[in-house]
């Protein structure tokens, strides 16, 4: 049988940062609430969760990298709401956010999760921030939990 290493969803005794973009805040706040609720229900202490707000999704990678560099956190959950307009602006911001959030995680060896919803319509944003398509903030928190626990399992097998 191969050895299988996989993460669980235990949030106890870990420190979290939630980096949240303010744009479309009526939906973004729902993502933050979903992420906090998920972490707490999996054992996190509210005092171990720091919410950092930034202007828009474009800034998420910069702030995630700065948080990784400056704060002692086990995972960074990045949340934002992009709603397509009449120009290509949306595509540039979405690409920057997706690429940069992952890059920050690789550079600083801390899990970063991607809770940025990219919607064509306001209705899609409603659906993804706590109604019929779930809450993508909660999903991003679950991914962060799995990654933290996965890294811990891998570290437990390391020789150094
Ligand atoms: C400029 C802009 C636009 C048009 N739309 C959104 C959006 O739907 N969601 C979002 O999070 N941010 C948006 N922004 C703001 C940019 O992310 C960024 O904050 C500004 O371009 C300033 O750098």
Short mmCIF file of C-alpha atoms and ligand atoms in Angstrom, two decimals:
data_model
loop_
_atom_site.label_atom_id
_atom_site.label_comp_id
_atom_site.label_asym_id
_atom_site.label_seq_id
_atom_site.Cartn_x
_atom_site.Cartn_y
_atom_site.Cartn_z
CA UNK A 1 0.00 0.00 0.00
CA UNK A 2 1.36 3.44 -0.84
CA UNK A 3 1.68 5.96 1.92
CA UNK A 4 -0.96 8.62 1.44
CA UNK A 5 -0.50 12.07 2.92
CA UNK A 6 -3.55 14.29 3.01
CA UNK A 7 -4.82 17.19 4.99
CA UNK A 8 -7.61 17.25 7.52
CA UNK A 9 -9.67 20.24 8.59
CA UNK A 10 -8.51 21.03 12.10
CA UNK A 11 -8.28 24.78 12.76
CA UNK A 12 -7.31 24.64 16.42
CA UNK A 13 -4.09 26.46 17.44
CA UNK A 14 -3.45 27.88 13.98
CA UNK A 15 -3.22 31.56 13.05
CA UNK A 16 -5.12 32.87 10.02
CA UNK A 17 -5.17 36.02 7.96
CA UNK A 18 -8.17 36.83 5.80
CA UNK A 19 -7.26 39.41 3.18
CA UNK A 20 -10.45 40.91 1.77
CA UNK A 21 -10.97 43.40 -1.05
CA UNK A 22 -13.52 46.14 -0.38
CA UNK A 23 -14.97 46.37 -3.91
CA UNK A 24 -18.55 45.08 -4.14
CA UNK A 25 -18.47 45.04 -0.35
CA UNK A 26 -22.08 43.94 0.07
CA UNK A 27 -20.95 40.55 -1.28
CA UNK A 28 -17.36 40.65 -0.06
CA UNK A 29 -18.57 40.95 3.55
CA UNK A 30 -20.58 37.78 3.10
CA UNK A 31 -17.43 35.98 1.98
CA UNK A 32 -15.56 37.22 5.04
CA UNK A 33 -18.40 36.08 7.30
CA UNK A 34 -18.44 32.66 5.61
CA UNK A 35 -14.70 32.24 6.04
CA UNK A 36 -14.70 33.27 9.71
CA UNK A 37 -17.67 31.03 10.46
CA UNK A 38 -15.96 28.05 8.82
CA UNK A 39 -12.70 28.56 10.70
CA UNK A 40 -14.43 28.96 14.06
CA UNK A 41 -16.65 25.92 13.51
CA UNK A 42 -13.51 23.89 12.83
CA UNK A 43 -11.88 24.92 16.08
CA UNK A 44 -10.16 28.25 15.43
CA UNK A 45 -10.15 30.88 18.14
CA UNK A 46 -11.53 34.20 16.86
CA UNK A 47 -8.48 35.90 18.38
CA UNK A 48 -6.31 33.89 15.98
CA UNK A 49 -8.05 35.34 12.91
CA UNK A 50 -6.91 38.70 11.52
CA UNK A 51 -9.00 40.35 8.82
CA UNK A 52 -7.00 42.67 6.58
CA UNK A 53 -8.96 44.84 4.14
CA UNK A 54 -7.53 46.19 0.91
CA UNK A 55 -9.00 48.41 -1.85
CA UNK A 56 -9.73 45.88 -4.60
CA UNK A 57 -8.93 42.42 -5.88
CA UNK A 58 -5.97 43.77 -7.81
CA UNK A 59 -4.26 44.54 -4.50
CA UNK A 60 -4.90 41.10 -2.96
CA UNK A 61 -1.56 39.56 -4.07
CA UNK A 62 0.44 42.53 -2.82
CA UNK A 63 -1.24 42.46 0.57
CA UNK A 64 -1.05 38.66 0.83
CA UNK A 65 2.69 38.83 0.16
CA UNK A 66 3.14 41.61 2.71
CA UNK A 67 1.14 39.70 5.31
CA UNK A 68 3.19 36.57 4.64
CA UNK A 69 6.40 38.55 5.06
CA UNK A 70 5.37 40.49 8.17
CA UNK A 71 2.89 38.42 10.16
CA UNK A 72 3.26 35.00 11.69
CA UNK A 73 0.26 33.25 10.12
CA UNK A 74 -0.28 29.65 9.02
CA UNK A 75 -2.52 30.47 6.06
CA UNK A 76 -3.82 33.45 4.14
CA UNK A 77 -7.36 33.36 2.77
CA UNK A 78 -7.83 35.87 -0.04
CA UNK A 79 -11.35 37.10 -0.75
CA UNK A 80 -12.72 39.40 -3.40
CA UNK A 81 -15.67 39.96 -5.68
CA UNK A 82 -15.15 40.79 -9.34
CA UNK A 83 -18.19 41.67 -11.41
CA UNK A 84 -17.64 42.07 -15.13
CA UNK A 85 -18.28 45.50 -16.61
CA UNK A 86 -18.30 46.81 -20.15
CA UNK A 87 -14.51 46.96 -20.52
CA UNK A 88 -11.65 44.39 -20.27
CA UNK A 89 -10.73 45.75 -16.81
CA UNK A 90 -12.24 42.66 -15.17
CA UNK A 91 -9.96 40.27 -17.06
CA UNK A 92 -6.78 42.11 -16.12
CA UNK A 93 -7.71 42.25 -12.44
CA UNK A 94 -8.85 38.61 -12.33
CA UNK A 95 -5.65 37.42 -13.99
CA UNK A 96 -3.47 39.46 -11.66
CA UNK A 97 -5.32 38.23 -8.58
CA UNK A 98 -5.25 34.56 -9.56
CA UNK A 99 -1.59 34.54 -10.55
CA UNK A 100 -0.36 36.74 -7.72
CA UNK A 101 -2.17 35.03 -4.87
CA UNK A 102 -0.67 31.70 -5.87
CA UNK A 103 2.75 33.24 -6.36
CA UNK A 104 2.70 34.74 -2.85
CA UNK A 105 2.00 31.30 -1.41
CA UNK A 106 4.89 29.76 -3.31
CA UNK A 107 7.33 32.56 -2.53
CA UNK A 108 6.66 32.62 1.20
CA UNK A 109 5.84 28.92 1.70
CA UNK A 110 2.52 29.69 3.34
CA UNK A 111 -0.79 28.39 1.98
CA UNK A 112 -2.80 31.08 0.21
CA UNK A 113 -6.32 30.21 -0.86
CA UNK A 114 -8.30 31.82 -3.66
CA UNK A 115 -11.74 33.02 -2.63
CA UNK A 116 -12.17 35.55 -5.40
CA UNK A 117 -15.46 35.19 -7.20
CA UNK A 118 -15.48 36.23 -10.85
CA UNK A 119 -19.00 36.96 -11.98
CA UNK A 120 -20.64 38.15 -15.17
CA UNK A 121 -23.68 39.43 -13.31
CA UNK A 122 -24.76 40.65 -9.90
CA UNK A 123 -27.05 37.63 -9.70
CA UNK A 124 -24.02 35.32 -9.93
CA UNK A 125 -22.39 37.27 -7.09
CA UNK A 126 -25.53 36.79 -4.98
CA UNK A 127 -25.45 33.06 -5.70
CA UNK A 128 -21.76 32.65 -4.76
CA UNK A 129 -21.73 34.74 -1.59
CA UNK A 130 -24.13 32.73 0.48
CA UNK A 131 -27.12 31.56 -1.51
CA UNK A 132 -27.70 28.80 -4.05
CA UNK A 133 -24.09 28.31 -5.16
CA UNK A 134 -22.78 28.31 -1.59
CA UNK A 135 -20.31 30.69 -0.03
CA UNK A 136 -16.92 30.86 -1.75
CA UNK A 137 -15.39 32.43 1.35
CA UNK A 138 -16.28 29.32 3.32
CA UNK A 139 -14.83 27.14 0.55
CA UNK A 140 -11.59 29.12 0.54
CA UNK A 141 -11.37 28.70 4.32
CA UNK A 142 -11.78 24.93 3.92
CA UNK A 143 -9.00 24.85 1.34
CA UNK A 144 -6.73 26.80 3.70
CA UNK A 145 -7.46 24.33 6.52
CA UNK A 146 -6.70 21.35 4.31
CA UNK A 147 -3.44 22.94 3.16
CA UNK A 148 -2.27 23.81 6.68
CA UNK A 149 -2.89 20.28 7.89
CA UNK A 150 -1.33 18.83 4.75
CA UNK A 151 1.85 20.87 5.23
CA UNK A 152 1.98 19.76 8.86
CA UNK A 153 1.72 16.11 7.79
CA UNK A 154 4.46 16.55 5.20
CA UNK A 155 6.67 18.33 7.74
CA UNK A 156 6.16 15.43 10.13
CA UNK A 157 7.78 13.13 7.58
CA UNK A 158 10.68 15.42 6.70
CA UNK A 159 14.18 14.47 7.81
CA UNK A 160 15.44 17.89 8.89
C1 LIG B 1 -11.31 49.14 -10.80
C2 LIG B 1 -12.07 47.94 -10.36
C3 LIG B 1 -13.17 47.50 -11.11
C4 LIG B 1 -13.63 48.17 -12.36
N1 LIG B 1 -13.90 46.45 -10.71
C5 LIG B 1 -13.53 45.77 -9.58
C6 LIG B 1 -14.27 44.64 -9.16
O1 LIG B 1 -15.28 44.24 -9.72
N2 LIG B 1 -13.82 43.98 -8.04
C7 LIG B 1 -12.69 44.37 -7.36
O2 LIG B 1 -12.34 43.71 -6.36
N3 LIG B 1 -11.99 45.46 -7.74
C8 LIG B 1 -12.38 46.18 -8.82
N4 LIG B 1 -11.69 47.28 -9.20
C9 LIG B 1 -10.61 47.81 -8.34
C10 LIG B 1 -9.22 47.19 -8.59
O3 LIG B 1 -9.16 45.88 -8.05
C11 LIG B 1 -8.14 48.06 -7.91
O4 LIG B 1 -8.45 48.25 -6.57
C12 LIG B 1 -8.04 49.44 -8.59
O5 LIG B 1 -7.78 49.30 -9.95
C13 LIG B 1 -6.88 50.27 -7.94
O6 LIG B 1 -5.62 49.63 -8.11
#
